mmCIF file of C-alpha atoms in Angstrom:
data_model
loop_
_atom_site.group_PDB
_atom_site.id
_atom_site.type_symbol
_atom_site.label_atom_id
_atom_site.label_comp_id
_atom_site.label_asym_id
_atom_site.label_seq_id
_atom_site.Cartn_x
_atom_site.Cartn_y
_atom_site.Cartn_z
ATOM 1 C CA UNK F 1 0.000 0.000 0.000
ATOM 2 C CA UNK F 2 0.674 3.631 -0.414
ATOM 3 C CA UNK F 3 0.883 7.101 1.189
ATOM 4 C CA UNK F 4 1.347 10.019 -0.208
ATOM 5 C CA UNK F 5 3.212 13.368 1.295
ATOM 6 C CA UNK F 6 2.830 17.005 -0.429
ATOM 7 C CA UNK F 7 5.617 19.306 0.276
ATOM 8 C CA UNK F 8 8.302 21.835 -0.756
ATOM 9 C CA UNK F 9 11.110 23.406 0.809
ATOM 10 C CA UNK F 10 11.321 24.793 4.100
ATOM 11 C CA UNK F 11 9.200 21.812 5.480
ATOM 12 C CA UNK F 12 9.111 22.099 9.395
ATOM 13 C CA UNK F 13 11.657 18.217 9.159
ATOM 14 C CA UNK F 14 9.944 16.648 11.999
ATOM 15 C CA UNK F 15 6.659 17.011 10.425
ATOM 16 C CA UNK F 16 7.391 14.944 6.927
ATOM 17 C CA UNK F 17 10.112 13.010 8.951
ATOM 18 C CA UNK F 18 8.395 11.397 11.515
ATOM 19 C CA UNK F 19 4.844 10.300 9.534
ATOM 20 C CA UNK F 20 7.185 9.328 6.951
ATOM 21 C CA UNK F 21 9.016 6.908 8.796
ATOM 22 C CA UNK F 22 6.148 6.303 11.047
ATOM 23 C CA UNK F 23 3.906 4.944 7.674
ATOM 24 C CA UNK F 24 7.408 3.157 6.427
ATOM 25 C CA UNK F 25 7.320 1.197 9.648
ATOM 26 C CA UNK F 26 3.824 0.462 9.338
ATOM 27 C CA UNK F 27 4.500 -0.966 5.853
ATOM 28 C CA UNK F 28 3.816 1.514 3.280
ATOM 29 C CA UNK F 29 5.865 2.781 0.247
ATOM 30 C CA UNK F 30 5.711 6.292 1.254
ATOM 31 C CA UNK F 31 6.517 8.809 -2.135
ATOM 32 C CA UNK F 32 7.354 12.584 -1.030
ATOM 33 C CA UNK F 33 5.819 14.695 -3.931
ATOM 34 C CA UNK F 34 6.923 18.152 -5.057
ATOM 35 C CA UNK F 35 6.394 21.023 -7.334
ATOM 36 C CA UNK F 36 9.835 19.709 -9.193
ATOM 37 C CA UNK F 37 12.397 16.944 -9.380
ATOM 38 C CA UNK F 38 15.356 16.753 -6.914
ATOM 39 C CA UNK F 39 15.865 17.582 -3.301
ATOM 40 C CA UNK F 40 13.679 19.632 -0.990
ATOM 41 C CA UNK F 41 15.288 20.781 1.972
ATOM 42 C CA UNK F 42 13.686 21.665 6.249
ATOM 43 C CA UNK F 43 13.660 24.254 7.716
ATOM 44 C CA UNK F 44 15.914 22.703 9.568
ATOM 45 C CA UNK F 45 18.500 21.531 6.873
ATOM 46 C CA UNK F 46 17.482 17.689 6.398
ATOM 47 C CA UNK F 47 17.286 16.958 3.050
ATOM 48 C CA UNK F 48 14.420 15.041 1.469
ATOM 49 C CA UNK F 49 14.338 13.662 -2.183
ATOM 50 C CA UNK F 50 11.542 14.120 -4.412
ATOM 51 C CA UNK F 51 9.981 10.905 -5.504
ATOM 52 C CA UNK F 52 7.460 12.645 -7.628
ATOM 53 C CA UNK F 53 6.204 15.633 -9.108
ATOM 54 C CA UNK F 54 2.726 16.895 -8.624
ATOM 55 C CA UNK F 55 1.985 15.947 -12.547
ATOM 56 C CA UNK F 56 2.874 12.276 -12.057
ATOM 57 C CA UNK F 57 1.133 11.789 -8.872
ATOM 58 C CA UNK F 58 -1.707 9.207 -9.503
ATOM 59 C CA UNK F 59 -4.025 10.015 -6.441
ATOM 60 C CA UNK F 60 -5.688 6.613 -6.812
ATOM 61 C CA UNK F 61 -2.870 4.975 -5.834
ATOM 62 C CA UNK F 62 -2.544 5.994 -2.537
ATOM 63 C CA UNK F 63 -4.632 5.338 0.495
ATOM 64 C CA UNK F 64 -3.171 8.175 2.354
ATOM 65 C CA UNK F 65 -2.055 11.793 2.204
ATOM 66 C CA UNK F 66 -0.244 13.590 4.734
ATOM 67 C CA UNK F 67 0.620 17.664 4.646
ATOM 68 C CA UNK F 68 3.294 18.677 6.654
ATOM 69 C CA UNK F 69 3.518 22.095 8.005
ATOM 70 C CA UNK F 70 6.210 24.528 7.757
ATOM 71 C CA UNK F 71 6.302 27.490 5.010
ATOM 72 C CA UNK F 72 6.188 25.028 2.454
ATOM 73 C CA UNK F 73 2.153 24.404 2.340
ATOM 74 C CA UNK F 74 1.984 28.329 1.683
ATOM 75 C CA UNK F 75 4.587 27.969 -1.607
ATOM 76 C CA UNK F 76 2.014 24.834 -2.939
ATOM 77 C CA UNK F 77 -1.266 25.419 -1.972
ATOM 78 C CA UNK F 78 -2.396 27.615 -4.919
ATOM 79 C CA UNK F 79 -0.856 24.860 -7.237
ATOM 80 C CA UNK F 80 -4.081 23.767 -9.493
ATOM 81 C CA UNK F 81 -2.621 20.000 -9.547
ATOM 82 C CA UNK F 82 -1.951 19.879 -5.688
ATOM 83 C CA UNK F 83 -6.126 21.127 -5.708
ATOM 84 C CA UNK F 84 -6.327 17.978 -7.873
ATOM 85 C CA UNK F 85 -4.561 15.610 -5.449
ATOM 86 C CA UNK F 86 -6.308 16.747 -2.302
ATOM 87 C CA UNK F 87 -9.736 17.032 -3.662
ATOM 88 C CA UNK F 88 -9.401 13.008 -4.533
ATOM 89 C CA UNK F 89 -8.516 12.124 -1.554
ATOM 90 C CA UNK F 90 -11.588 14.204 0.173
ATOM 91 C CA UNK F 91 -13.762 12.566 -2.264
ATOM 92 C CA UNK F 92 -13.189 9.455 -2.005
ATOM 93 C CA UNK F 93 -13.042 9.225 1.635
ATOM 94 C CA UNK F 94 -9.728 8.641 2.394
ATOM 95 C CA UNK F 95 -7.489 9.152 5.448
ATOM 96 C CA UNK F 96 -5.724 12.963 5.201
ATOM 97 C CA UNK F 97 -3.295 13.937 7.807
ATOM 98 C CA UNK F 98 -2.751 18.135 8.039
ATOM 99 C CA UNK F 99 -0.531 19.279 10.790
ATOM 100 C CA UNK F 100 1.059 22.810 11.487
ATOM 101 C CA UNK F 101 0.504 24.376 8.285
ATOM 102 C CA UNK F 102 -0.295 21.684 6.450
ATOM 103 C CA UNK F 103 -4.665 22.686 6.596
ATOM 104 C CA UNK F 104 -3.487 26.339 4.461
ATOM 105 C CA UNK F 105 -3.262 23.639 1.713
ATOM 106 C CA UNK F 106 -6.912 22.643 2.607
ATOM 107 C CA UNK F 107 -8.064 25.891 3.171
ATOM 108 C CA UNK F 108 -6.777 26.772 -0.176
ATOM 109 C CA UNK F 109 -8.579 24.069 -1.970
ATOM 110 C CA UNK F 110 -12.051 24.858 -0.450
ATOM 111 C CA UNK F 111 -12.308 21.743 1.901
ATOM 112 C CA UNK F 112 -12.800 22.935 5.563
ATOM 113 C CA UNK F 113 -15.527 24.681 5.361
ATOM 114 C CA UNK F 114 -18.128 23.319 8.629
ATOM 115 C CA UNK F 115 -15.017 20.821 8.868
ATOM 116 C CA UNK F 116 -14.130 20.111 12.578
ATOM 117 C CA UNK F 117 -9.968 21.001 12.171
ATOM 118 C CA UNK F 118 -6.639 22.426 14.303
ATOM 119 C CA UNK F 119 -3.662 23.941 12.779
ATOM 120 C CA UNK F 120 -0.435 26.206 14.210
ATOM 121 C CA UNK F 121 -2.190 28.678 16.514
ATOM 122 C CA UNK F 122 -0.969 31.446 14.042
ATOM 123 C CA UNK F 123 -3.347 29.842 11.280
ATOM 124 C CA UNK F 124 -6.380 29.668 13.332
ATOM 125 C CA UNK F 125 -8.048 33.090 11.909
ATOM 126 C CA UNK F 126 -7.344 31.606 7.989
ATOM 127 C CA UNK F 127 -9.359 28.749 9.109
ATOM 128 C CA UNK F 128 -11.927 30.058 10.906
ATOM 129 C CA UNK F 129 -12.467 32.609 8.168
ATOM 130 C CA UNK F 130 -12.419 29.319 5.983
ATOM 131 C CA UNK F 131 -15.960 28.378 7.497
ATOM 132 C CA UNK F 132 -13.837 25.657 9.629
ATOM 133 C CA UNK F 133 -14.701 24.520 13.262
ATOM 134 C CA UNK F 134 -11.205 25.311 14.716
ATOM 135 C CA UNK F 135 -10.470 23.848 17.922
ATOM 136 C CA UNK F 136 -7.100 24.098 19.915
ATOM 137 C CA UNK F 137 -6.572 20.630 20.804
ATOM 138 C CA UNK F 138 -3.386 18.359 20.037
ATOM 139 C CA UNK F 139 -5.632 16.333 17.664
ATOM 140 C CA UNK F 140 -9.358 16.651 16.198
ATOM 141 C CA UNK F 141 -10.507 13.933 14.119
ATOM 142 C CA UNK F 142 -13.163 14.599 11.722
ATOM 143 C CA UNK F 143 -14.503 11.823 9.852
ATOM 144 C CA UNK F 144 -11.343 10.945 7.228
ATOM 145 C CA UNK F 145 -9.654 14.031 8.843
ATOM 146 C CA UNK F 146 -7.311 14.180 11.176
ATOM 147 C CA UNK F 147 -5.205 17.526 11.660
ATOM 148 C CA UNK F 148 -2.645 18.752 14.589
ATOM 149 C CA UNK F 149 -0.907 21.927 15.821
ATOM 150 C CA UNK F 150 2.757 21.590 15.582
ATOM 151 C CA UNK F 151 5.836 19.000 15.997
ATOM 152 C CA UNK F 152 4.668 18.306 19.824
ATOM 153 C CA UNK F 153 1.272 17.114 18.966
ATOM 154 C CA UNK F 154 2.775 14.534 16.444
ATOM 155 C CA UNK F 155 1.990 11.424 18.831
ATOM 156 C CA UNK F 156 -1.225 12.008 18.904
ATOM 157 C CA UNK F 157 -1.356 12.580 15.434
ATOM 158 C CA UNK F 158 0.089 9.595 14.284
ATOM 159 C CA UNK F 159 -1.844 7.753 16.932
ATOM 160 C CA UNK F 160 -4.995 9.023 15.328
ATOM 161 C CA UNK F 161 -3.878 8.573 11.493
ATOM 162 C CA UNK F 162 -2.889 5.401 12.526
ATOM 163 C CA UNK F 163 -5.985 4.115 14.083
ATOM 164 C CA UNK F 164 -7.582 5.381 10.097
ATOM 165 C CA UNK F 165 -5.111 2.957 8.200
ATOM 166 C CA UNK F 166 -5.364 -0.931 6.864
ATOM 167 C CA UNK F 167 -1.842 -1.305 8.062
ATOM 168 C CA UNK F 168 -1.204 0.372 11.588
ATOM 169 C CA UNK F 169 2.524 -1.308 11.853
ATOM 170 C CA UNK F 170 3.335 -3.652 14.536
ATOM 171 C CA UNK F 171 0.273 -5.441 16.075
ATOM 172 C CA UNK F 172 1.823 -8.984 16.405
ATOM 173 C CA UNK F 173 0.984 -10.991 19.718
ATOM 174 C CA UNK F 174 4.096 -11.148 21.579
ATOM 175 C CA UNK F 175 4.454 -14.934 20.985
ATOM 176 C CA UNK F 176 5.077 -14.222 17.430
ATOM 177 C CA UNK F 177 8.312 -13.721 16.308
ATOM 178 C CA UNK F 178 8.256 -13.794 12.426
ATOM 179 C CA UNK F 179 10.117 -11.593 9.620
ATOM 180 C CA UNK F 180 6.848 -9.627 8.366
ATOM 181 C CA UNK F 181 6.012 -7.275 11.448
ATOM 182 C CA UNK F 182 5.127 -4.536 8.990
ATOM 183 C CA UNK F 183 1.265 -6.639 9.197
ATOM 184 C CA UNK F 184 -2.172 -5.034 10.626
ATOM 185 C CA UNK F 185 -4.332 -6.561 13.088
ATOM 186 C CA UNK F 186 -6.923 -7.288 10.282
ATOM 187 C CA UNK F 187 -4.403 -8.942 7.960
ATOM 188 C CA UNK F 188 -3.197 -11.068 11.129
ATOM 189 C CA UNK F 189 -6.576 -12.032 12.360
ATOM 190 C CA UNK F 190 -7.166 -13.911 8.682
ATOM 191 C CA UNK F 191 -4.115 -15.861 9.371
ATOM 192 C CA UNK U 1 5.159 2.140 31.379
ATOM 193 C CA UNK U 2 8.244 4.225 31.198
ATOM 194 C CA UNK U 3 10.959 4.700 28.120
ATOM 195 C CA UNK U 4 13.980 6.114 29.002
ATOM 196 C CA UNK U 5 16.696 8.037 25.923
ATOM 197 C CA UNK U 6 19.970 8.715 27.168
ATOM 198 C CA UNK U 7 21.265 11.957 25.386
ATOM 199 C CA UNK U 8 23.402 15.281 25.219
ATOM 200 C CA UNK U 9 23.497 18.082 22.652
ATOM 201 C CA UNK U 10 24.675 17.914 19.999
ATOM 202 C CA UNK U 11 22.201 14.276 19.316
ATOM 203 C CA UNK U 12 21.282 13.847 15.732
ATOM 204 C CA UNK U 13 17.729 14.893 16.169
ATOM 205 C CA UNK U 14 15.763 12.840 14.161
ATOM 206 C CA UNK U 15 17.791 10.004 15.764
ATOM 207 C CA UNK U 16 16.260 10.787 19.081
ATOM 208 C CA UNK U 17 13.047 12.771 18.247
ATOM 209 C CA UNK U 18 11.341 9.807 15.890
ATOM 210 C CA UNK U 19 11.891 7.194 18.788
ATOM 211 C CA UNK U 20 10.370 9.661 21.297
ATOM 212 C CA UNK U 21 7.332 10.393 19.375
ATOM 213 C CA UNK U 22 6.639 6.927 18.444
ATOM 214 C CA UNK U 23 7.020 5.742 21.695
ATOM 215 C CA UNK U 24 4.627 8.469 23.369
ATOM 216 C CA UNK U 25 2.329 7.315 20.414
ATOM 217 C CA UNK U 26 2.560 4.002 21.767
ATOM 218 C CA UNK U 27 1.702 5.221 25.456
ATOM 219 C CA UNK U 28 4.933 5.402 26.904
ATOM 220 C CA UNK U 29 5.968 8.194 29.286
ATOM 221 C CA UNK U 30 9.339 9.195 27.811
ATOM 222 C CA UNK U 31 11.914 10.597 29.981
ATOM 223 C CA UNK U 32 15.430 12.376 28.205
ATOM 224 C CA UNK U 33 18.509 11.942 30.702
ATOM 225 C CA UNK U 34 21.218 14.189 30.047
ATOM 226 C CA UNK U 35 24.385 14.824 32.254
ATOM 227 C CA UNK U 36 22.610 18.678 33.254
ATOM 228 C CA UNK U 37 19.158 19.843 33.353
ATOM 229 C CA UNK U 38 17.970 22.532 30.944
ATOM 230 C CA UNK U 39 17.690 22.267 27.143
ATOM 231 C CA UNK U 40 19.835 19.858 25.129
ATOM 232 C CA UNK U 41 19.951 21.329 21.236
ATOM 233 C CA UNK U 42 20.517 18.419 18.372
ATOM 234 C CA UNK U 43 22.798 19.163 15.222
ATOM 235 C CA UNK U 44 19.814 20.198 13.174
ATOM 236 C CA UNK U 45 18.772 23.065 16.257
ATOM 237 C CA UNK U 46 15.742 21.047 17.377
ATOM 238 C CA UNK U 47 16.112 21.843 21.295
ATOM 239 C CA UNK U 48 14.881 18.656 23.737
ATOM 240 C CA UNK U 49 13.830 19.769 27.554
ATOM 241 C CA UNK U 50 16.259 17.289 29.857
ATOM 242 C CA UNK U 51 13.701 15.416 32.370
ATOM 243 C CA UNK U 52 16.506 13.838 34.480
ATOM 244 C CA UNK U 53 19.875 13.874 35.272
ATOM 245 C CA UNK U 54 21.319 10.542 34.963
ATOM 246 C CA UNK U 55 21.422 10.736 38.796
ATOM 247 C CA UNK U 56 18.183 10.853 39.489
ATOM 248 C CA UNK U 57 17.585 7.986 37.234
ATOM 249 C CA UNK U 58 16.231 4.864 38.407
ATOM 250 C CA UNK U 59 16.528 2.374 35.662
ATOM 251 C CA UNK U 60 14.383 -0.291 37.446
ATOM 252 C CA UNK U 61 11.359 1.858 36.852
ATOM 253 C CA UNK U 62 11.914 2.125 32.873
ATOM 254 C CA UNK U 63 10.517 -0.714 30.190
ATOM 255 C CA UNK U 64 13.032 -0.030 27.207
ATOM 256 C CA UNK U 65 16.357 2.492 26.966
ATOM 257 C CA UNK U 66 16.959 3.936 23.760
ATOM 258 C CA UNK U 67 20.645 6.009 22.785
ATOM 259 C CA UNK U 68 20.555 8.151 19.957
ATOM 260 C CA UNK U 69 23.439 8.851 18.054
ATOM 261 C CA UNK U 70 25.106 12.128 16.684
ATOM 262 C CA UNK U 71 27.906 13.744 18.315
ATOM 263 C CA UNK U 72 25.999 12.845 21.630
ATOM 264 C CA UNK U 73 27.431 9.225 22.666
ATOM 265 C CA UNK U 74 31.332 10.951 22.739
ATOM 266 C CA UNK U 75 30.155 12.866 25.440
ATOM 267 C CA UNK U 76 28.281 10.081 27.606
ATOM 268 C CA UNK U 77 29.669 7.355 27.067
ATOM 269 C CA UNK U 78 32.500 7.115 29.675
ATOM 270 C CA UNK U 79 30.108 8.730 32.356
ATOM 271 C CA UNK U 80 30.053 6.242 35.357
ATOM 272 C CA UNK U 81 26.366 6.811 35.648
ATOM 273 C CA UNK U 82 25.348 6.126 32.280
ATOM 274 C CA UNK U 83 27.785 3.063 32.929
ATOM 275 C CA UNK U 84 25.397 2.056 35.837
ATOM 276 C CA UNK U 85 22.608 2.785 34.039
ATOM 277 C CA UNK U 86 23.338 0.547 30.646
ATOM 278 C CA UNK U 87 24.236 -2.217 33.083
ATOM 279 C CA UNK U 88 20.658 -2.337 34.534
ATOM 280 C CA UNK U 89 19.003 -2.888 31.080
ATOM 281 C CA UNK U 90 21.262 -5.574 30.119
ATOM 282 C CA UNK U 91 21.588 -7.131 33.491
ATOM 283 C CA UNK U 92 17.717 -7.215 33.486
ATOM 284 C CA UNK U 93 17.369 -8.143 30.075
ATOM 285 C CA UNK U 94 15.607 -5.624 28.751
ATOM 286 C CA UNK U 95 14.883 -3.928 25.153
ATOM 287 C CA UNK U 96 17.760 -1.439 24.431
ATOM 288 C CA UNK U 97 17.620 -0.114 21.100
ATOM 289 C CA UNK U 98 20.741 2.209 19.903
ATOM 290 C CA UNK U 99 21.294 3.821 16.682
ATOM 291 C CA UNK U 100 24.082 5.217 14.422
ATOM 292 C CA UNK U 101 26.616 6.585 16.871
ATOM 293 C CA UNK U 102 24.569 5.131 19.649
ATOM 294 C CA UNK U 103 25.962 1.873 20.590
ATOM 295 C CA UNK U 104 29.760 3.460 21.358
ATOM 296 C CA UNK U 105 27.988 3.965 24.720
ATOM 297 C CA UNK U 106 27.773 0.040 24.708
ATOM 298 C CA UNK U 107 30.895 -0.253 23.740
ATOM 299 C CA UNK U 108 32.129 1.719 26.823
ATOM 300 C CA UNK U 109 30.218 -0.364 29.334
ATOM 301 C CA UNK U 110 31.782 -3.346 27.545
ATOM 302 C CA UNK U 111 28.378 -5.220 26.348
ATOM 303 C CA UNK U 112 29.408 -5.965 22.937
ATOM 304 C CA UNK U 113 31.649 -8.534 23.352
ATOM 305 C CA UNK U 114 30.238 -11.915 21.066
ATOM 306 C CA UNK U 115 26.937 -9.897 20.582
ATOM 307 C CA UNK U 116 25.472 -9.394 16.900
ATOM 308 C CA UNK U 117 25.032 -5.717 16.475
ATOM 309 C CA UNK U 118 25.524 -2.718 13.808
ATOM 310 C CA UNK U 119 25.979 0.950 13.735
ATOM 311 C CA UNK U 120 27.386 4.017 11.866
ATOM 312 C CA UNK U 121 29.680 3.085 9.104
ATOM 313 C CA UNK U 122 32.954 5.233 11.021
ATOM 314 C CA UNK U 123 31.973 3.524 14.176
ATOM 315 C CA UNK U 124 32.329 -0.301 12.670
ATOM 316 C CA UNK U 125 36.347 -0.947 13.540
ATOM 317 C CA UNK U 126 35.313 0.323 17.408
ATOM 318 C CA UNK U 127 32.742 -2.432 17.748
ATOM 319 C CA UNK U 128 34.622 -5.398 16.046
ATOM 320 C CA UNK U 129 37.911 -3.966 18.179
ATOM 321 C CA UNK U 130 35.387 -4.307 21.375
ATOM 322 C CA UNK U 131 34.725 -8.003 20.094
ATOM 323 C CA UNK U 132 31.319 -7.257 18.538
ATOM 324 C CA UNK U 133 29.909 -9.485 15.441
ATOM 325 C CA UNK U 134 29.584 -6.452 13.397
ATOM 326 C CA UNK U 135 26.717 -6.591 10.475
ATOM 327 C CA UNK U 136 26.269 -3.738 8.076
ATOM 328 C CA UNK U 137 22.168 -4.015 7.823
ATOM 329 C CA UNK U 138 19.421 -1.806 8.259
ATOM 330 C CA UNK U 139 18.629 -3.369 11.796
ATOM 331 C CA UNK U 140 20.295 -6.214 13.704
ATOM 332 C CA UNK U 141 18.151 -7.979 16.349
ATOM 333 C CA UNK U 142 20.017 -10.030 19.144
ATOM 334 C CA UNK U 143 17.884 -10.904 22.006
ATOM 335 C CA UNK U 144 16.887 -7.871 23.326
ATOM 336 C CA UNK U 145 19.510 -5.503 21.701
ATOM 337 C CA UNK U 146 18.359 -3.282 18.706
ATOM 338 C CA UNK U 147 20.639 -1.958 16.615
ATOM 339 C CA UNK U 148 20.950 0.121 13.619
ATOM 340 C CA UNK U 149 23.471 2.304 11.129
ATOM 341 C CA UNK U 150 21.458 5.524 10.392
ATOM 342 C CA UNK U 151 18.367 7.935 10.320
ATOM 343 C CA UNK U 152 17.040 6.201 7.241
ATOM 344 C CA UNK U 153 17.467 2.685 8.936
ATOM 345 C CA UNK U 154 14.831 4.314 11.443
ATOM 346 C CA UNK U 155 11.517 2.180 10.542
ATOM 347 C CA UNK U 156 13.542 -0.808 10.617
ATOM 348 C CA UNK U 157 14.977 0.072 14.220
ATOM 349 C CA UNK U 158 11.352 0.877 15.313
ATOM 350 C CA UNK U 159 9.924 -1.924 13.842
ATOM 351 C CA UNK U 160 12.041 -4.623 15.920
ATOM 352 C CA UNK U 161 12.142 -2.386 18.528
ATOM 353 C CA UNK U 162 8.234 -2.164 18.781
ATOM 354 C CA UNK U 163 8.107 -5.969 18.539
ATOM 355 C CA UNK U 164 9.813 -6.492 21.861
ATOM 356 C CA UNK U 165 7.875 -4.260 23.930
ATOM 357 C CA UNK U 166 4.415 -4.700 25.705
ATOM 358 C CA UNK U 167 2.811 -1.380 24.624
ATOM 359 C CA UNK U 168 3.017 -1.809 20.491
ATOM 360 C CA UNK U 169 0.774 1.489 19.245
ATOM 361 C CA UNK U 170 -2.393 1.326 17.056
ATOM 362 C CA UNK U 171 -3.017 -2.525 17.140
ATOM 363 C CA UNK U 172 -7.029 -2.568 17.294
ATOM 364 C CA UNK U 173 -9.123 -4.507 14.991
ATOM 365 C CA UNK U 174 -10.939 -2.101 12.465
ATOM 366 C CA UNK U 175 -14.493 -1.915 14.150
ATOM 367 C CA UNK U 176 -12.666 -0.615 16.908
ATOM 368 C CA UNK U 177 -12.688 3.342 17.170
ATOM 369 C CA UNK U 178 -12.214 3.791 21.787
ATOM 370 C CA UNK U 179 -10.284 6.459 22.810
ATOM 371 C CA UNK U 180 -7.554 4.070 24.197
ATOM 372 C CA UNK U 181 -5.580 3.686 21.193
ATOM 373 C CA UNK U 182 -2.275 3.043 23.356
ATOM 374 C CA UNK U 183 -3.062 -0.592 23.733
ATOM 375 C CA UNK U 184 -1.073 -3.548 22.882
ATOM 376 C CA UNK U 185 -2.390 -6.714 21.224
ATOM 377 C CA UNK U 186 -1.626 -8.726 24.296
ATOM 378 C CA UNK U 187 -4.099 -6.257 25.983
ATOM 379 C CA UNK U 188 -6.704 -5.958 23.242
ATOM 380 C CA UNK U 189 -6.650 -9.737 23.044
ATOM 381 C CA UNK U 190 -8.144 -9.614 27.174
ATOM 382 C CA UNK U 191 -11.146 -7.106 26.327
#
C-alpha cells in the first residue's frame, strides 16, 4: 500500500520526517511529492528527495495523504494540480493527515468549510475565516480528517492517522516472532 | 510504562526525536537523561527539555532504553552513571535499542563482546575492536539488543524495537474506534 506526502522546501523536518518513517514502519511505500524533481530541503536543513512531481502523482494509488507544516504548504497550496490531489482524496473518503501548516493547503482548496480542524495557533483566523470549526486541541478527528498543531502534537497525530489505516505497523501478539512485522491486526486475524 | 533516551546536545535529532514520538504514540511516558538539566539542542537546532539527570535515574522503573546517536554518545559514554545505568538494562534483560553513533555507549560499558550488532559506518572498527559481530544491515536484532546504522534505517529500528515491547501502538481490529488507542495486542486480546 501507499501514502502520499505534499511538500516543498522549508518543510518544518519533523513534520514529513516522523509520519514518513512512522507509515514506512507500518509498511507503506511512502513517495514525497513536489512542485519539481530533486531535493527539498527543512527548515531545519534535512534533506528530502523528491519521488514525484505533482503531474505524475496518480491520487488513486494511494490510500493516504499527509501535509506537513512549515512554510512550504503556503509555496504549494495555490498549485491547481496539488487542488487535484487533495480534492481526490476528500472525495473518495480517504485518510488525510494536516498538521502545522499543512490545513493552508486545505483551506486553499475549499475543503474545511463546517469541517471540525486544528492547525499552528498562528493559522487559526485563515481557518476560521475558511468556514472551519477550529479547535485548539493536540488532535481533532473529523470523519477521514485528522489535523494537529505543531511538531509536539505529532503522537497524537500519528496515533490518530494510525488508528484510520489498513496497516497500523506492529500489532503482532508477543508470541510471534516472524520476519513480516510490517502486518495489521486485520491482515493477522485472517491468518 | 516508562521509556527512558539517554542523550546530550549535539544528538542527531531525528535520531532521538522519531523514537520519542513513536514511543509516546505508543503510550509510553518518555523521559530524556542528560548529564545537566535545561535544554539539550541536536545538530539540526531542534532543542529537547532534559527530564533527568542521569542521577536521578532509576533504571528499574523504565521498560526499554533507547541512545541516539550524533555527536551525543562521545560525550556520555564514559560517564560512570550512564555506565550504571546501561548495566541495569542488560543485566535485566531488557529492550535497548541504539542507533548510528549510539551503541559506542555500549561499547564503553563493555556489552558488545560476542553480541550481533551494527551501527554508523565510522563507528564499525570500534565495535569489532570491542569483540562485537559487526553486520552492516538496516537493523540487527540479538535478544533484546536493537541496533541500527542511520536515520534512514529508522523504521527498521522501530519496527524490531516495537516488537519487543508490551505497549506496540495502534493494534485494534478495524471496528474498533475507543479512545484508548495506546493498547497492545496482548491487551486488546483480554477485552
Amino acid at each position: 500500500m501507499k501514502a502520499l506526502i505534499l511538500s516543498t522546501n522549508d518543510f518544518e523536518d519533523s513534520e514529513l520526517l516522523v509520519p514518513r518513517y512512522r507509515l514506512l514502519e507500518a509498511g507503506y511505500s511512502v513517495d514525497v511529492a513536489s512542485g519539481q524533481k530533486g531535493i527539498i530541503r527543512g527548515m531545519h536543513g534535512y534533506e528530502v528527495l523528491v519521488d514525484k512531481i505533482f503531474t505524475e502523482v496518480v491520487p488513486a494509488e494511494y490510500a493516504v495523504l499527509v501535509l506537513p507544516g512549515g512554510k512550504a504548504p503556503a509555496a504549494i497550496r495555490k498549485d491547481p494540480k496539488v487542488f487535484t490531489i487533495v480534492h481526490h482524496f476528500f472525495g473518495a473518503n480517504k485518510p488525510v493527515g494536516a498538521i502545522c501548516h499543512g490545513p493552508q493547503t486545505l483551506v486553499s482548496a475549499g475543503l474545511l468549510r463546517k469541517r471540525r480542524a486544528t492547525c499552528y495557533h498562528t493559522v487559526a483566523k485563515e481557518l476560521q475565516d475558511a468556514g472551519a470549526l477550529y479547535e485548539d486541541s493536540e488532535v481533532v478527528v473529523d470523519g477521514k480528517l485528522v489535523t494537529s498543531r505543531q511538531p509536539d502534537d505529532l503522537p497524537a497525530f500519528l496515533r490518530e492517522l494510525m488508528k484510520l489505516l489498513t496497516l497500523k505497523g506492529v500489532c503482532l501478539p508477543d508470541e510471534y516472532w516472524g520476519d513480516d512485522a510490517a502486518i495489521s491486526f486485520k491482515a493477522q486475524s485472517r491468518i
